[in-house]
mmCIF file of C-alpha atoms in Angstrom:
data_model
loop_
_atom_site.group_PDB
_atom_site.id
_atom_site.type_symbol
_atom_site.label_atom_id
_atom_site.label_comp_id
_atom_site.label_asym_id
_atom_site.label_seq_id
_atom_site.Cartn_x
_atom_site.Cartn_y
_atom_site.Cartn_z
ATOM 1 C CA MET J 1 0.122 0.057 0.029
ATOM 2 C CA LYS J 2 3.067 2.285 1.082
ATOM 3 C CA HIS J 3 4.247 1.483 -1.981
ATOM 4 C CA THR J 4 1.245 2.163 -4.799
ATOM 5 C CA LEU J 5 1.186 4.667 -3.068
ATOM 6 C CA LYS J 6 4.513 6.260 -2.870
ATOM 7 C CA ILE J 7 4.389 5.881 -6.879
ATOM 8 C CA ALA J 8 0.940 7.582 -7.278
ATOM 9 C CA LEU J 9 3.020 10.186 -5.875
ATOM 10 C CA SER J 10 5.760 10.744 -7.970
ATOM 11 C CA THR J 11 3.323 9.878 -11.262
ATOM 12 C CA LEU J 12 1.145 12.962 -10.189
ATOM 13 C CA LEU J 13 4.000 15.114 -9.787
ATOM 14 C CA PHE J 14 5.717 13.807 -12.891
ATOM 15 C CA LEU J 15 2.054 15.083 -14.492
ATOM 16 C CA SER J 16 2.227 18.295 -13.332
ATOM 17 C CA ALA J 17 5.276 18.782 -14.472
ATOM 18 C CA CYS J 18 5.028 17.663 -17.130
ATOM 19 C CA LYS J 19 1.302 19.074 -18.189
ATOM 20 C CA ALA J 20 3.404 22.548 -16.805
ATOM 21 C CA ASN J 21 5.401 22.515 -19.320
ATOM 22 C CA HIS J 22 5.006 19.471 -21.996
ATOM 23 C CA THR J 23 3.839 22.342 -25.650
ATOM 24 C CA ASN J 24 7.479 23.104 -24.476
ATOM 25 C CA LEU J 25 9.313 20.058 -24.138
ATOM 26 C CA TYR J 26 7.472 19.247 -27.948
ATOM 27 C CA SER J 27 9.707 21.578 -29.529
ATOM 28 C CA TYR J 28 12.580 20.404 -28.245
ATOM 29 C CA LYS J 29 11.506 17.241 -30.241
ATOM 30 C CA THR J 30 14.117 16.141 -32.687
ATOM 31 C CA ASN J 31 14.189 13.060 -35.014
ATOM 32 C CA ASP J 32 18.371 12.973 -35.125
ATOM 33 C CA LEU J 33 20.077 11.019 -32.741
ATOM 34 C CA THR J 34 23.218 12.145 -33.520
ATOM 35 C CA ASP J 35 23.015 16.461 -32.505
ATOM 36 C CA GLU J 36 23.953 16.000 -29.468
ATOM 37 C CA THR J 37 23.067 19.643 -29.232
ATOM 38 C CA SER J 38 19.490 19.343 -29.250
ATOM 39 C CA VAL J 39 19.437 15.788 -27.140
ATOM 40 C CA LYS J 40 20.803 17.946 -24.441
ATOM 41 C CA LYS J 41 17.807 20.216 -25.112
ATOM 42 C CA LEU J 42 15.603 17.780 -24.341
ATOM 43 C CA VAL J 43 16.886 15.384 -21.661
ATOM 44 C CA ASN J 44 17.600 19.156 -19.658
ATOM 45 C CA GLN J 45 13.520 19.547 -19.912
ATOM 46 C CA LEU J 46 12.735 16.089 -18.074
ATOM 47 C CA ALA J 47 10.786 15.984 -15.362
ATOM 48 C CA PHE J 48 12.757 12.936 -13.237
ATOM 49 C CA PRO J 49 9.679 11.848 -10.286
ATOM 50 C CA GLN J 50 10.378 12.207 -6.976
ATOM 51 C CA ASP J 51 14.381 13.744 -5.758
ATOM 52 C CA ALA J 52 15.619 12.218 -8.977
ATOM 53 C CA SER J 53 17.473 15.307 -10.917
ATOM 54 C CA LEU J 54 19.887 14.764 -14.076
ATOM 55 C CA ASN J 55 23.709 13.796 -13.632
ATOM 56 C CA ASN J 56 24.709 13.521 -17.219
ATOM 57 C CA PHE J 57 23.808 11.860 -20.482
ATOM 58 C CA THR J 58 25.542 9.512 -23.133
ATOM 59 C CA LEU J 59 24.235 8.309 -26.770
ATOM 60 C CA ASP J 60 26.000 5.123 -28.905
ATOM 61 C CA THR J 61 25.046 6.336 -32.175
ATOM 62 C CA ILE J 62 27.731 3.972 -33.660
ATOM 63 C CA ASP J 63 25.963 0.725 -33.772
ATOM 64 C CA ASP J 64 22.611 -0.273 -35.204
ATOM 65 C CA ASN J 65 20.885 0.059 -31.218
ATOM 66 C CA HIS J 66 20.776 3.846 -30.861
ATOM 67 C CA THR J 67 21.297 4.175 -27.111
ATOM 68 C CA LEU J 68 20.794 6.795 -24.542
ATOM 69 C CA ILE J 69 22.108 6.515 -21.266
ATOM 70 C CA VAL J 70 21.337 8.733 -18.050
ATOM 71 C CA THR J 71 22.229 9.050 -14.701
ATOM 72 C CA LEU J 72 20.623 10.476 -12.650
ATOM 73 C CA LYS J 73 21.918 12.514 -8.960
ATOM 74 C CA THR J 74 19.255 10.641 -6.320
ATOM 75 C CA ASN J 75 18.810 9.975 -2.794
ATOM 76 C CA VAL J 76 14.999 7.363 -3.159
ATOM 77 C CA VAL J 77 15.386 4.138 -4.572
ATOM 78 C CA LEU J 78 13.775 4.308 -8.372
ATOM 79 C CA THR J 79 11.709 1.176 -10.000
ATOM 80 C CA ASP J 80 11.132 0.916 -13.429
ATOM 81 C CA ALA J 81 6.758 2.205 -12.313
ATOM 82 C CA ASP J 82 8.977 5.567 -11.825
ATOM 83 C CA LEU J 83 10.216 6.183 -14.639
ATOM 84 C CA GLU J 84 8.455 4.719 -17.491
ATOM 85 C CA GLU J 85 6.540 7.957 -18.310
ATOM 86 C CA ALA J 86 10.012 9.715 -18.466
ATOM 87 C CA ALA J 87 10.937 6.549 -21.153
ATOM 88 C CA THR J 88 7.551 7.171 -22.492
ATOM 89 C CA LEU J 89 8.495 11.369 -23.244
ATOM 90 C CA THR J 90 11.575 10.358 -24.382
ATOM 91 C CA PHE J 91 11.532 7.865 -27.417
ATOM 92 C CA ALA J 92 7.771 9.642 -27.741
ATOM 93 C CA LEU J 93 11.217 13.194 -28.909
ATOM 94 C CA LEU J 94 13.900 11.001 -29.953
ATOM 95 C CA ASP J 95 11.965 8.993 -33.608
ATOM 96 C CA ASP J 96 15.466 7.662 -33.734
ATOM 97 C CA LEU J 97 15.803 5.514 -30.058
ATOM 98 C CA ASP J 98 16.008 1.833 -29.353
ATOM 99 C CA LEU J 99 16.995 1.651 -25.757
ATOM 100 C CA LEU J 100 17.038 4.639 -22.971
ATOM 101 C CA GLU J 101 18.658 3.077 -19.719
ATOM 102 C CA TYR J 102 18.433 4.621 -16.253
ATOM 103 C CA HIS J 103 21.838 4.509 -14.308
ATOM 104 C CA GLU J 104 22.679 6.309 -10.911
ATOM 105 C CA GLU J 105 25.430 8.392 -9.878
ATOM 106 C CA ASN J 106 27.854 4.747 -9.062
ATOM 107 C CA SER J 107 26.494 3.121 -12.172
ATOM 108 C CA ASP J 108 24.039 1.002 -10.985
ATOM 109 C CA VAL J 109 20.884 0.201 -13.145
ATOM 110 C CA ILE J 110 17.835 1.755 -12.521
ATOM 111 C CA ALA J 111 15.364 1.172 -16.000
ATOM 112 C CA VAL J 112 16.604 0.314 -18.428
ATOM 113 C CA PHE J 113 13.476 0.445 -21.399
ATOM 114 C CA THR J 114 13.700 -0.845 -25.078
ATOM 115 C CA ARG J 115 10.951 1.594 -27.332
ATOM 116 C CA SER J 116 9.596 -2.323 -28.753
ATOM 117 C CA ASP J 117 8.329 -2.757 -25.048
ATOM 118 C CA ILE J 118 6.874 0.527 -24.269
ATOM 119 C CA ASP J 119 4.572 0.711 -27.217
ATOM 120 C CA TYR J 120 3.293 -2.148 -26.099
ATOM 121 C CA ARG J 121 2.738 -1.303 -22.933
ATOM 122 C CA LEU J 122 1.172 1.412 -24.336
ATOM 123 C CA LYS J 123 -1.133 -0.944 -27.265
ATOM 124 C CA ALA J 124 -1.648 -3.103 -24.208
ATOM 125 C CA ASN J 125 -3.628 -0.299 -22.514
ATOM 126 C CA GLY J 126 -5.361 1.479 -24.884
ATOM 127 C CA TYR J 127 -3.010 4.358 -26.390
ATOM 128 C CA LEU J 128 -0.816 5.340 -29.117
ATOM 129 C CA ASP J 129 3.029 3.832 -30.015
ATOM 130 C CA THR J 130 5.675 6.093 -29.690
ATOM 131 C CA LYS J 131 5.694 7.337 -32.499
ATOM 132 C CA GLU J 132 2.829 8.447 -33.777
ATOM 133 C CA ILE J 133 3.106 10.381 -30.080
ATOM 134 C CA GLY J 134 5.889 12.226 -31.372
ATOM 135 C CA SER J 135 4.404 11.954 -34.674
ATOM 136 C CA SER J 136 2.181 15.931 -34.183
ATOM 137 C CA GLU J 137 2.308 18.212 -31.123
ATOM 138 C CA GLU J 138 -1.181 17.842 -31.352
ATOM 139 C CA ASN J 139 -0.747 13.563 -30.547
ATOM 140 C CA PHE J 140 1.544 14.155 -27.510
ATOM 141 C CA ASN J 141 -0.471 17.130 -25.484
ATOM 142 C CA LYS J 142 -3.727 14.429 -26.452
ATOM 143 C CA PHE J 143 -1.368 11.932 -24.714
ATOM 144 C CA ILE J 144 -0.250 13.362 -22.313
ATOM 145 C CA GLU J 145 -4.218 14.895 -20.682
ATOM 146 C CA SER J 146 -5.396 10.913 -21.436
ATOM 147 C CA TYR J 147 -2.585 9.530 -19.448
ATOM 148 C CA GLN J 148 -2.780 12.601 -16.031
ATOM 149 C CA ALA J 149 -6.955 11.856 -17.252
ATOM 150 C CA SER J 150 -6.214 7.906 -16.384
ATOM 151 C CA ASN J 151 -3.637 7.871 -14.106
ATOM 152 C CA SER J 152 -5.390 10.351 -11.430
#
């Protein structure tokens, strides 16, 4: 019960932050992961749950699996559920991204997401997939509004 409440509160805080700036967030969308400046601007705008904040990130675009590794500063234990919303928005706004990893400062892996896993979860819950969500600002805004409504 306590864990469920913690997840619900972190989701609510995250979504409140997204609602406040989700239009701005869409303006950082990029189709090119090799444009590190655009990716940096986007990652710096993402809201993370609880007491987590961005420490740094790295991109691996050399092989066919385009990977973003986000390192977070946090004083709390985070789970996949805590970061799923941020991951969904990241995949929606970075078209070439295949794999997203969240790490703690000490290099421990917090969560790993693939686009296909996120898309499966979205479709199972009646949402568009990440490419469709990110295809227009209208779809992006509708997703955030719909997601907030279903999780409040």
